[in-house]
XYZ file of C-alpha atoms in Angstrom:
708
model
C -7.172 28.305 9.430
C -9.662 27.416 6.697
C -12.974 25.750 7.457
C -14.736 22.876 5.690
C -17.187 25.393 4.240
C -14.340 27.411 2.759
C -12.696 24.469 1.021
C -16.048 23.621 -0.552
C -16.400 27.032 -2.212
C -13.994 26.239 -5.035
C -10.590 27.646 -5.897
C -9.683 30.644 -3.697
C -8.909 33.306 -6.310
C -10.086 36.694 -5.045
C -7.854 37.340 -3.282
C -5.223 34.728 -4.069
C -3.830 32.990 -0.982
C -0.269 33.848 0.002
C 2.349 31.712 -1.737
C 4.327 30.099 1.089
C 6.023 27.519 -1.122
C 7.241 24.264 0.340
C 6.641 24.084 4.071
C 9.535 23.298 6.366
C 9.407 20.556 8.957
C 7.516 18.000 6.855
C 8.900 15.373 4.449
C 8.769 16.172 0.746
C 8.676 14.049 -2.389
C 11.984 13.619 -4.237
C 12.696 16.031 -7.069
C 11.465 14.585 -10.356
C 13.554 14.700 -13.531
C 11.154 14.410 -16.490
C 13.609 15.871 -19.081
C 10.973 17.906 -20.881
C 11.786 19.773 -24.072
C 11.281 23.537 -24.191
C 7.976 23.039 -25.984
C 6.840 20.454 -23.439
C 7.648 22.837 -20.581
C 5.407 25.432 -22.199
C 2.713 22.785 -22.583
C 2.980 21.821 -18.897
C 2.660 25.466 -17.912
C -0.280 26.017 -20.250
C -1.983 22.910 -18.855
C -1.609 24.148 -15.265
C -2.841 27.664 -16.044
C -6.090 26.447 -17.600
C -7.494 26.032 -14.079
C -7.328 29.822 -13.620
C -8.932 32.878 -15.278
C -6.749 35.032 -17.583
C -6.463 37.983 -15.190
C -4.327 35.994 -12.731
C -2.454 33.731 -15.155
C 0.536 36.056 -15.552
C 1.224 36.058 -11.827
C 0.836 32.315 -11.493
C 2.851 31.524 -14.627
C 6.105 32.679 -13.028
C 5.789 30.570 -9.889
C 4.420 27.519 -11.702
C 7.382 27.644 -14.082
C 9.695 27.847 -11.071
C 8.050 24.803 -9.468
C 8.495 22.858 -12.690
C 12.160 23.852 -12.842
C 12.902 23.101 -9.179
C 10.748 20.037 -8.549
C 9.933 18.540 -11.955
C 6.173 19.004 -11.445
C 3.677 21.800 -10.833
C 2.074 21.068 -7.460
C 0.628 24.606 -7.019
C 1.986 25.082 -3.483
C 0.218 28.462 -3.234
C -3.077 26.600 -2.983
C -2.027 24.210 -0.191
C -5.037 24.535 2.191
C -4.659 26.095 5.625
C -7.228 23.728 7.121
C -6.071 20.950 9.448
C -6.195 18.020 7.048
C -7.876 15.014 8.673
C -10.991 12.846 8.564
C -13.628 15.052 10.212
C -16.871 13.427 11.449
C -19.179 12.979 8.470
C -21.848 15.343 9.800
C -19.468 18.307 9.576
C -19.115 18.236 5.784
C -21.410 20.724 4.016
C -22.808 18.271 1.468
C -26.198 17.403 -0.017
C -25.647 13.643 0.254
C -24.009 11.368 2.791
C -22.221 9.633 -0.072
C -20.426 12.835 -1.064
C -19.549 13.611 2.547
C -18.077 10.115 2.954
C -15.911 10.610 -0.137
C -14.668 13.977 1.177
C -13.828 12.343 4.505
C -11.807 9.655 2.747
C -9.953 12.207 0.587
C -8.970 14.265 3.613
C -7.862 11.149 5.466
C -5.551 10.248 2.565
C -3.950 13.716 2.880
C -3.735 13.769 6.695
C -0.032 14.402 7.557
C -0.145 11.518 10.040
C -1.233 9.259 7.164
C 0.285 10.761 4.009
C 3.948 10.208 3.139
C 4.431 13.582 1.389
C 1.292 15.572 2.216
C 2.214 18.789 0.394
C 2.878 16.878 -2.837
C -0.442 15.000 -2.420
C 1.400 11.656 -2.076
C -0.203 9.153 0.288
C 2.374 6.346 0.119
C 4.870 4.507 -2.073
C 6.875 7.608 -2.991
C 4.514 8.593 -5.807
C 1.006 7.369 -4.918
C -0.950 10.549 -5.687
C -4.396 11.559 -4.445
C -4.411 14.421 -6.957
C -1.797 15.809 -9.335
C -2.055 19.383 -8.008
C -3.923 21.432 -5.412
C -6.319 23.059 -7.903
C -7.781 19.597 -8.472
C -8.320 19.153 -4.732
C -10.285 22.414 -4.429
C -12.414 21.658 -7.487
C -13.181 18.083 -6.400
C -14.249 19.211 -2.934
C -16.484 21.895 -4.455
C -18.146 19.430 -6.808
C -18.716 16.953 -3.992
C -20.367 19.627 -1.840
C -22.832 20.363 -4.674
C -23.481 16.773 -5.755
C -26.962 15.264 -5.546
C -28.062 11.632 -5.735
C -28.758 12.198 -9.445
C -25.192 13.148 -10.346
C -21.836 11.391 -10.746
C -18.434 13.053 -10.400
C -15.950 11.856 -13.024
C -12.195 11.969 -12.272
C -9.566 11.696 -15.038
C -6.181 10.980 -13.403
C -6.680 13.548 -10.655
C -8.596 16.007 -12.839
C -12.273 16.574 -11.921
C -13.907 16.346 -15.336
C -17.174 17.452 -13.757
C -20.589 16.425 -12.456
C -22.714 14.505 -14.942
C -26.414 13.604 -14.823
C -26.948 10.122 -13.448
C -29.438 8.250 -11.251
C -29.526 7.246 -7.603
C -28.452 3.645 -8.263
C -25.307 4.691 -10.158
C -21.936 5.321 -8.501
C -21.519 8.857 -7.170
C -17.870 8.862 -8.268
C -15.919 7.237 -11.109
C -12.104 7.390 -10.940
C -9.495 6.370 -13.477
C -5.771 6.923 -12.996
C -2.955 6.509 -15.490
C -4.964 4.748 -18.176
C -2.308 5.227 -20.845
C -2.301 3.431 -24.223
C -0.275 0.201 -23.592
C 2.530 0.974 -26.063
C 3.248 4.210 -24.165
C 2.993 2.878 -20.628
C 6.724 3.039 -19.931
C 8.420 4.521 -16.874
C 10.069 7.349 -18.825
C 6.812 8.166 -20.588
C 5.084 8.355 -17.229
C 7.559 10.936 -15.941
C 6.851 13.075 -18.992
C 3.068 12.725 -18.797
C 2.974 13.421 -15.070
C 5.100 16.536 -15.527
C 2.690 17.678 -18.241
C -0.127 17.310 -15.715
C -2.186 14.939 -17.866
C -1.901 11.683 -15.932
C -0.885 10.458 -12.498
C 0.059 7.360 -10.570
C -2.707 6.553 -8.086
C -0.970 3.479 -6.642
C -3.919 1.470 -5.327
C -5.780 3.020 -2.413
C -4.129 6.460 -2.700
C -5.797 7.532 -5.928
C -9.062 5.800 -5.033
C -9.339 7.600 -1.657
C -9.455 4.348 0.329
C -6.159 4.318 2.248
C -6.533 3.797 5.997
C -2.928 4.315 7.031
C -0.406 1.536 7.509
C -2.876 -0.560 9.542
C -4.011 -2.046 6.248
C -0.624 -3.465 5.438
C 0.057 -4.360 9.089
C -2.680 -6.949 8.855
C -1.498 -8.285 5.512
C 2.062 -8.449 6.819
C 0.968 -10.281 9.982
C -0.808 -12.898 7.862
C 2.146 -13.127 5.487
C 4.679 -13.618 8.276
C 2.471 -16.150 10.107
C 1.942 -18.168 6.932
C 5.616 -17.842 5.971
C 6.462 -19.409 9.323
C 4.063 -22.251 8.633
C 5.377 -22.883 5.120
C 9.105 -22.284 5.486
C 9.816 -22.988 9.166
C 6.984 -25.469 9.868
C 6.248 -23.324 12.906
C 2.961 -22.023 14.326
C 4.870 -20.116 17.014
C 7.394 -17.572 15.692
C 8.848 -16.677 19.096
C 12.599 -16.284 18.790
C 12.523 -16.263 14.986
C 14.197 -13.322 13.240
C 12.661 -11.437 10.315
C 14.900 -8.951 8.450
C 13.504 -6.464 5.966
C 13.621 -2.803 4.970
C 11.322 0.193 4.706
C 9.483 2.188 7.379
C 7.750 4.707 5.145
C 4.091 4.542 4.106
C 2.941 0.950 3.712
C 6.313 -0.497 4.664
C 6.045 1.238 8.054
C 3.672 -1.539 9.063
C 6.385 -4.173 9.176
C 7.632 -3.280 12.648
C 4.212 -3.587 14.276
C 3.404 -6.736 12.298
C 6.584 -8.455 13.487
C 5.639 -7.884 17.114
C 2.037 -9.030 16.645
C 3.338 -12.167 14.906
C 5.608 -12.713 17.931
C 9.018 -12.598 16.232
C 12.076 -10.339 16.245
C 11.891 -7.850 13.403
C 14.883 -5.788 12.270
C 13.870 -3.191 9.711
C 16.362 -0.927 7.933
C 15.368 2.610 6.929
C 17.563 5.314 5.397
C 15.160 8.199 6.065
C 15.454 9.443 9.638
C 12.068 11.194 9.447
C 10.275 7.941 8.602
C 12.113 6.126 11.386
C 11.204 8.722 13.997
C 7.592 8.857 12.819
C 7.139 5.120 13.414
C 8.903 5.314 16.780
C 6.724 8.230 17.880
C 3.604 6.323 16.841
C 4.724 3.412 19.011
C 4.977 1.081 16.035
C 8.729 0.708 16.438
C 10.030 -0.360 19.844
C 13.708 0.538 19.467
C 15.941 2.367 17.012
C 19.680 2.323 16.462
C 22.170 3.602 13.932
C 24.775 1.068 15.079
C 25.087 -2.336 13.406
C 27.002 -3.723 16.368
C 24.033 -2.976 18.569
C 21.608 -4.589 16.114
C 23.649 -7.776 16.048
C 24.014 -7.649 19.831
C 20.243 -7.695 20.182
C 20.371 -11.043 18.408
C 23.311 -12.502 20.281
C 23.876 -11.864 23.983
C 27.442 -13.190 23.978
C 28.565 -10.579 21.464
C 26.793 -7.860 23.370
C 28.542 -8.899 26.585
C 31.971 -8.733 24.884
C 31.253 -5.184 23.733
C 30.664 -4.140 27.381
C 27.533 -2.326 26.252
C 29.128 1.027 25.486
C 27.146 2.092 22.424
C 25.153 5.281 22.136
C 23.154 6.869 19.403
C 24.079 10.221 17.953
C 21.751 12.297 20.092
C 22.022 15.471 18.006
C 21.018 13.505 14.907
C 17.997 11.736 16.378
C 16.991 14.563 18.669
C 16.086 12.461 21.712
C 17.693 10.105 24.227
C 15.413 7.100 24.321
C 18.073 4.663 23.128
C 21.258 5.648 24.946
C 23.219 2.672 26.274
C 25.910 3.017 28.919
C 28.304 0.539 30.479
C 26.692 -2.192 32.610
C 23.168 -1.763 31.196
C 21.781 -5.258 30.606
C 19.919 -5.938 27.372
C 18.454 -9.370 26.820
C 19.168 -11.483 23.789
C 15.816 -11.041 22.074
C 16.270 -14.115 19.911
C 17.344 -16.553 22.638
C 14.814 -15.257 25.152
C 12.036 -15.269 22.538
C 11.145 -11.619 23.037
C 8.899 -10.029 20.445
C 10.876 -7.011 19.266
C 10.821 -4.413 16.492
C 14.192 -2.759 15.998
C 14.667 -0.014 13.440
C 18.148 0.264 11.960
C 18.868 3.773 10.709
C 20.969 2.888 7.716
C 20.958 1.121 4.390
C 19.585 -2.415 4.301
C 22.501 -3.537 2.121
C 24.858 -2.816 5.018
C 22.603 -4.859 7.297
C 22.470 -7.841 4.932
C 26.228 -7.747 4.388
C 26.847 -7.580 8.136
C 24.689 -10.687 8.615
C 26.849 -12.428 5.980
C 29.966 -11.316 7.892
C 28.577 -12.845 11.099
C 27.870 -16.079 9.262
C 31.376 -16.187 7.787
C 33.180 -15.357 11.047
C 31.079 -17.278 13.594
C 29.242 -19.850 11.487
C 25.959 -18.640 12.997
C 22.936 -17.789 10.842
C 21.157 -14.999 12.702
C 18.135 -14.576 10.425
C 15.288 -16.987 9.673
C 13.013 -15.000 7.348
C 13.800 -12.153 4.979
C 12.049 -9.804 2.603
C 12.153 -6.219 1.338
C 9.568 -3.453 1.232
C 11.394 -0.491 -0.215
C 9.433 1.261 -2.995
C 11.274 -0.685 -5.669
C 8.466 -0.104 -8.136
C 10.042 3.374 -8.319
C 13.761 2.596 -7.827
C 15.312 5.508 -9.708
C 13.158 8.316 -8.304
C 13.524 7.897 -4.553
C 11.958 4.495 -4.012
C 15.335 2.854 -3.329
C 18.537 4.523 -2.137
C 22.004 3.169 -3.027
C 24.286 1.939 -0.259
C 27.299 3.805 -1.654
C 25.948 7.199 -0.489
C 24.349 8.710 2.573
C 20.650 9.534 2.339
C 21.292 13.251 1.831
C 24.054 12.602 -0.711
C 21.769 10.276 -2.641
C 18.927 12.815 -2.735
C 21.321 15.436 -4.046
C 22.675 13.111 -6.742
C 19.136 12.160 -7.758
C 18.379 15.773 -8.654
C 21.793 16.660 -10.170
C 22.841 13.464 -11.954
C 19.966 10.973 -12.275
C 22.002 8.790 -14.644
C 24.739 8.258 -12.057
C 22.076 7.687 -9.405
C 20.538 4.970 -11.557
C 23.927 3.264 -11.974
C 24.538 3.248 -8.216
C 21.061 1.855 -7.530
C 21.729 -1.054 -9.867
C 25.074 -1.786 -8.187
C 23.403 -1.618 -4.774
C 20.631 -4.009 -5.809
C 23.229 -6.513 -7.013
C 25.089 -6.303 -3.697
C 21.868 -6.777 -1.752
C 20.911 -9.871 -3.723
C 24.430 -11.328 -3.399
C 24.181 -11.090 0.402
C 20.663 -12.536 0.431
C 21.792 -15.438 -1.770
C 24.618 -16.254 0.618
C 22.288 -16.375 3.630
C 19.588 -18.267 1.738
C 22.103 -20.948 0.803
C 22.555 -21.565 4.535
C 18.851 -21.816 5.354
C 17.280 -18.367 5.487
C 13.955 -18.131 3.633
C 13.477 -15.038 1.498
C 10.416 -13.927 -0.447
C 9.566 -10.976 -2.674
C 6.936 -8.748 -1.099
C 5.410 -7.664 -4.376
C 7.290 -4.345 -4.461
C 9.150 -5.284 -7.682
C 12.380 -5.874 -5.745
C 13.276 -9.087 -7.584
C 12.129 -7.683 -10.915
C 14.292 -4.565 -10.625
C 17.237 -6.484 -9.167
C 17.160 -8.917 -12.077
C 16.996 -6.009 -14.522
C 20.052 -4.612 -12.750
C 21.936 -7.870 -13.371
C 21.568 -9.621 -10.000
C 21.795 -13.412 -9.829
C 18.119 -14.362 -9.565
C 17.690 -16.896 -12.357
C 15.384 -19.832 -11.727
C 16.149 -22.550 -14.236
C 13.219 -23.823 -16.269
C 10.867 -21.103 -15.011
C 8.728 -18.651 -16.947
C 9.648 -14.971 -17.088
C 7.503 -13.981 -14.098
C 9.380 -16.367 -11.765
C 12.680 -15.842 -9.973
C 15.034 -17.724 -7.673
C 12.838 -16.588 -4.762
C 9.044 -16.709 -4.827
C 6.633 -13.845 -4.731
C 4.773 -13.917 -1.448
C 1.634 -14.435 -3.519
C 3.093 -17.551 -5.165
C 4.028 -19.266 -1.919
C 2.025 -17.603 0.832
C -0.982 -15.480 -0.089
C -1.993 -16.889 -3.488
C -3.934 -19.824 -2.085
C -5.530 -17.503 0.478
C -6.727 -15.270 -2.369
C -8.034 -18.346 -4.160
C -10.121 -19.209 -1.111
C -11.739 -15.810 -1.619
C -9.926 -14.113 1.249
C -8.597 -10.584 0.902
C -8.182 -7.231 2.680
C -11.739 -6.175 3.498
C -11.914 -2.896 5.459
C -14.266 -0.274 6.842
C -14.193 3.299 8.163
C -16.527 4.620 10.892
C -17.439 8.087 9.630
C -18.544 9.314 13.065
C -14.878 9.405 14.074
C -15.915 7.816 17.370
C -13.630 5.010 18.651
C -16.663 3.404 20.294
C -18.229 2.853 16.878
C -15.031 1.115 15.788
C -15.125 -1.087 18.904
C -18.717 -2.017 18.043
C -17.761 -3.008 14.494
C -14.839 -5.060 15.858
C -17.239 -6.966 18.087
C -19.653 -7.506 15.204
C -16.903 -8.823 12.919
C -15.606 -11.272 15.519
C -19.126 -12.544 16.230
C -19.804 -13.073 12.527
C -16.607 -15.079 11.991
C -17.149 -17.146 15.139
C -20.710 -17.936 14.048
C -19.478 -18.972 10.581
C -17.052 -21.420 12.202
C -19.877 -22.874 14.311
C -22.020 -23.337 11.196
C -19.215 -25.290 9.542
C -16.477 -24.341 7.101
C -13.551 -26.173 5.532
C -10.321 -26.639 7.478
C -8.407 -24.122 5.376
C -11.146 -21.492 5.723
C -11.385 -22.139 9.460
C -7.653 -21.443 9.893
C -8.015 -18.095 8.121
C -11.036 -17.184 10.239
C -9.099 -18.022 13.407
C -6.141 -15.891 12.241
C -8.474 -12.963 11.670
C -10.289 -13.333 14.972
C -6.850 -13.239 16.602
C -6.051 -10.150 14.540
C -9.167 -8.259 15.662
C -8.342 -8.965 19.302
C -4.741 -7.844 18.831
C -5.689 -4.767 16.786
C -7.566 -3.210 19.675
C -4.571 -3.666 21.979
C -1.936 -2.308 19.600
C -3.290 1.192 18.834
C -3.372 0.620 15.079
C -5.632 3.526 14.161
C -3.800 6.277 12.280
C -6.147 8.878 10.836
C -9.706 7.627 10.374
C -11.387 5.173 12.737
C -10.795 2.196 10.481
C -10.331 -1.546 10.645
C -9.209 -4.230 8.226
C -9.419 -8.002 8.199
C -9.043 -10.713 5.593
C -12.327 -12.408 4.817
C -13.979 -14.477 2.133
C -17.261 -13.744 0.350
C -19.419 -15.247 3.073
C -17.661 -13.310 5.815
C -17.607 -9.974 3.947
C -21.308 -10.049 3.115
C -22.297 -11.155 6.610
C -20.152 -8.484 8.297
C -21.508 -5.777 5.983
C -25.117 -6.772 6.631
C -24.562 -6.908 10.401
C -22.869 -3.471 10.443
C -25.639 -1.956 8.305
C -28.294 -3.283 10.689
C -26.350 -1.917 13.667
C -26.452 1.523 12.003
C -30.191 1.165 11.454
C -30.670 0.232 15.110
C -28.571 3.160 16.351
C -25.805 1.000 17.851
C -23.416 2.669 15.361
C -23.945 6.446 15.216
C -23.105 7.272 11.576
C -22.590 5.626 8.187
C -19.710 3.211 7.637
C -17.622 3.151 4.451
C -16.655 -0.288 3.159
C -13.688 -0.762 0.857
C -10.726 -3.048 0.364
C -7.180 -2.840 -0.774
C -7.106 -3.460 -4.527
C -4.531 -6.101 -3.554
C -7.176 -8.814 -3.419
C -8.648 -11.891 -5.012
C -10.158 -10.035 -8.002
C -9.117 -6.394 -7.781
C -5.746 -6.635 -9.485
C -4.017 -8.179 -12.479
C -0.308 -8.081 -11.678
C 2.013 -10.824 -13.005
C 4.729 -10.063 -10.443
C 2.409 -9.944 -7.447
C -1.358 -10.594 -7.201
C -1.554 -12.921 -10.206
C 1.970 -14.328 -9.997
C 0.515 -17.771 -9.241
C -1.594 -17.785 -12.438
C 0.145 -20.384 -14.584
C -2.152 -20.803 -17.600
C -0.381 -18.074 -19.579
C -2.898 -15.346 -18.686
C -0.870 -13.647 -15.952
C -0.264 -10.684 -18.291
C -3.975 -10.249 -19.068
C -6.029 -7.580 -17.289
C -9.627 -8.629 -17.970
C -10.282 -9.457 -14.315
C -9.468 -6.016 -12.878
C -11.459 -4.203 -15.573
C -14.451 -6.517 -15.124
C -14.201 -5.989 -11.373
C -14.358 -2.202 -11.812
C -17.313 -2.342 -14.218
C -19.199 -5.008 -12.278
C -18.891 -3.173 -8.956
C -20.155 0.011 -10.632
C -23.513 -1.406 -11.722
C -23.992 -3.630 -8.657
C -24.173 -0.768 -6.184
C -20.741 0.646 -5.316
C -20.760 4.283 -4.158
C -17.547 4.868 -6.076
C -15.203 2.811 -8.229
C -11.610 3.304 -9.381
C -9.431 1.777 -12.094
C -5.664 2.349 -12.144
C -2.628 1.637 -14.264
C 0.112 0.940 -11.767
C 0.244 -0.257 -8.195
C 2.750 -1.725 -5.799
C 4.971 -3.143 -8.542
C 5.045 -0.076 -10.735
C 3.700 1.820 -13.696
C 2.879 -0.368 -16.684
C 3.230 -3.566 -14.618
C -0.327 -3.830 -13.232
C -3.981 -2.862 -13.693
C -6.086 -2.641 -10.541
C -9.633 -1.756 -9.559
C -11.148 -0.660 -6.262
C -14.391 0.561 -4.723
C -16.042 2.397 -1.856
C -19.494 1.500 -0.542
C -21.408 3.592 2.001
C -23.579 1.719 4.496
C -26.237 4.051 5.908
C -28.538 1.584 7.641
C -31.048 1.448 4.789
C -32.500 -1.670 3.214
C -31.113 -0.475 -0.119
C -27.568 -0.337 1.329
C -27.938 -3.930 2.533
C -29.011 -5.135 -0.898
C -26.168 -3.252 -2.579
C -23.667 -4.832 -0.174
C -24.970 -8.348 -0.814
C -24.902 -7.973 -4.583
C -21.661 -6.021 -4.979
C -19.499 -7.851 -2.435
C -20.514 -11.240 -3.826
C -19.404 -10.220 -7.321
C -16.269 -8.502 -6.027
C -15.042 -11.849 -4.671
C -16.547 -14.423 -7.065
C -15.170 -12.675 -10.146
C -11.624 -13.366 -8.975
C -12.272 -16.842 -7.585
C -13.822 -17.893 -10.913
C -10.811 -16.584 -12.857
C -8.392 -18.350 -10.511
C -10.432 -21.524 -10.810
C -10.222 -21.377 -14.625
C -6.436 -20.954 -14.381
C -6.215 -24.274 -12.518
C -6.099 -23.435 -8.790
C -7.642 -26.262 -6.745
C -8.609 -24.036 -3.810
C -10.453 -21.693 -6.167
C -12.206 -24.650 -7.820
C -13.534 -25.859 -4.467
C -14.481 -22.330 -3.391
C -16.451 -21.448 -6.533
C -18.230 -24.810 -6.508
C -19.347 -24.135 -2.935
C -20.515 -20.653 -3.943
C -22.595 -22.149 -6.778
C -24.238 -24.547 -4.318
C -25.217 -21.614 -2.110
C -26.519 -19.453 -4.983
C -28.440 -21.138 -7.811
C -28.125 -18.037 -10.033
C -24.306 -18.332 -10.078
C -23.121 -20.555 -12.936
C -19.384 -20.591 -13.639
C -17.450 -22.339 -16.418
C -15.316 -25.009 -14.740
C -12.091 -26.346 -16.273
C -11.474 -29.960 -17.191
C -7.926 -30.888 -16.268
C -5.668 -32.785 -18.614
C -5.370 -35.946 -16.544
C -2.871 -37.722 -18.781
C -0.021 -35.310 -19.551
C 1.614 -37.955 -21.744
C -0.852 -37.211 -24.560
C 0.603 -33.725 -25.137
C 4.047 -34.551 -26.501
C 2.937 -37.068 -29.142
C 0.174 -34.709 -30.272
C 2.693 -31.945 -30.895
C 4.897 -34.199 -33.045
C 2.176 -35.042 -35.559
């Protein structure tokens, strides 16, 4: 077992660690098929070997070439660390600065097997959200961080540690860019080639910026989405007895089961990967699992269950345990009718589930689902992000590596079938939305019936959840603000929870608008529920949605608690890039930008640059995110609070910009909520002066003007 000191010494070369290859018993990333030419394969090998001195290159060349042949990428499995990968308390890292130690903690949390989707391939979530491209980069980055002073900045080029550069104490300690490819070459096929060559990588959002906190982050966003979907589509504040059907229990999508229960509804989530299903069940995030569609339907309708005499059982040898064995005369309540909050994982393809719900509608006339969505990794549909219904999971994985063209054809057919079933149910009253995973985009590209007449090219028959649900919340300045207690002590997290609730409650007492008050109340409810639902996976972290006022006030209060000793160690602030100003993404975060600028990425780049010189400890800019490579530009940050006056000033300055940048852009695009929010911000800060739009009040002047 390695120690933290050992992983800070740099690449272990003399002697070389034993090459154990891919470890058994853990999930692995799908085999990639980059279709490199012979010359490109040599280039990939040459690129990998440049991390190592000539005297060991011959030995490594053979195994690296084998990895490229077998897996489509050189991960350098030989250098997979022996250390238990997790977020150790910050004081245990052998660093010269607390900032560097905090970054190391966040990196190791992203690679913790309880957090990471494919830990040995350095994938945190989303099927291809890399922390690094290979293990040599991990060792080098950790070494640089251990040496870093407050007068240096570590620069990361798509996973590659370019090195430590002279800087000053006010500058970021870390600058990250991922996948910043020239726009004309930012295609999916080009990405596969460039990643195989080892020259770029897909950092997703919080994977490649070292800010992921496990699925808790998306649990909260999903809770808010489902609650607000109920308000908009069902006109319901109480979702008891309402049924939400979706798919995906992997990295971020694994949050859906827990979110459904917190929101109070019945959630049925399909998942083809048994390992992901069992992981969520073991964590307590999934209440029940079944591989039987009859049982799933029975949980929604007691009468049907009674007719079946309750004789269903899971395949025990497949699942490996007996927690969901049903025998004759066991009584199971109708979760829908009895308004029981339930999360049920269906081990199977979601297309089968949707088509079964259509069958129930056609044969009984009963619509069993109220809300629907999808959270498969459809940004990556042809490389393991979506599995076709025509094949079993194992058959599909095999086809993906042996005949990717056929796999692609089956995926497209499966997407069309899924949309056809969803359309049928939606016509009868189910409300479906796109969860920003590129599901509608890829389904339309596959030929599914998703046309919305008279709409622009970023709109479909069903809305993005940003368009209908979260867009106005973003425009109010609210987004996924989060923090990590680097002591690793749950008591510190409890203290920060109490601080956050007190801050929001005090803001309500001081007076806020009705729409802001509702969001504050939702988040106070969330904090209370979070403590009861064991949401911590990996680091001692919390997330809530807050506006500029709330974020700054919470940060200042936490920093003062550190100074006073009520919190024992520094706290790292960050957010999901999925926020008011962090991301330009026409099919998700900016899908409700209707002034023609949805394809422009100025906001995310300005966010990255502005955070850097306003005090962020590290900043990150990525090509790619939840909707895929070439479809989005996003920026993120990390900020270390250490109890100092300087940390408080950095938080005030940086967090204000991080929110106002996006609110101002959304205001200029014509959003009324953003207009009101930025005007209020200007009243509170005389140094903020934003260009406000003048609306065209009389639309009738446009047509005659065009005819002249």
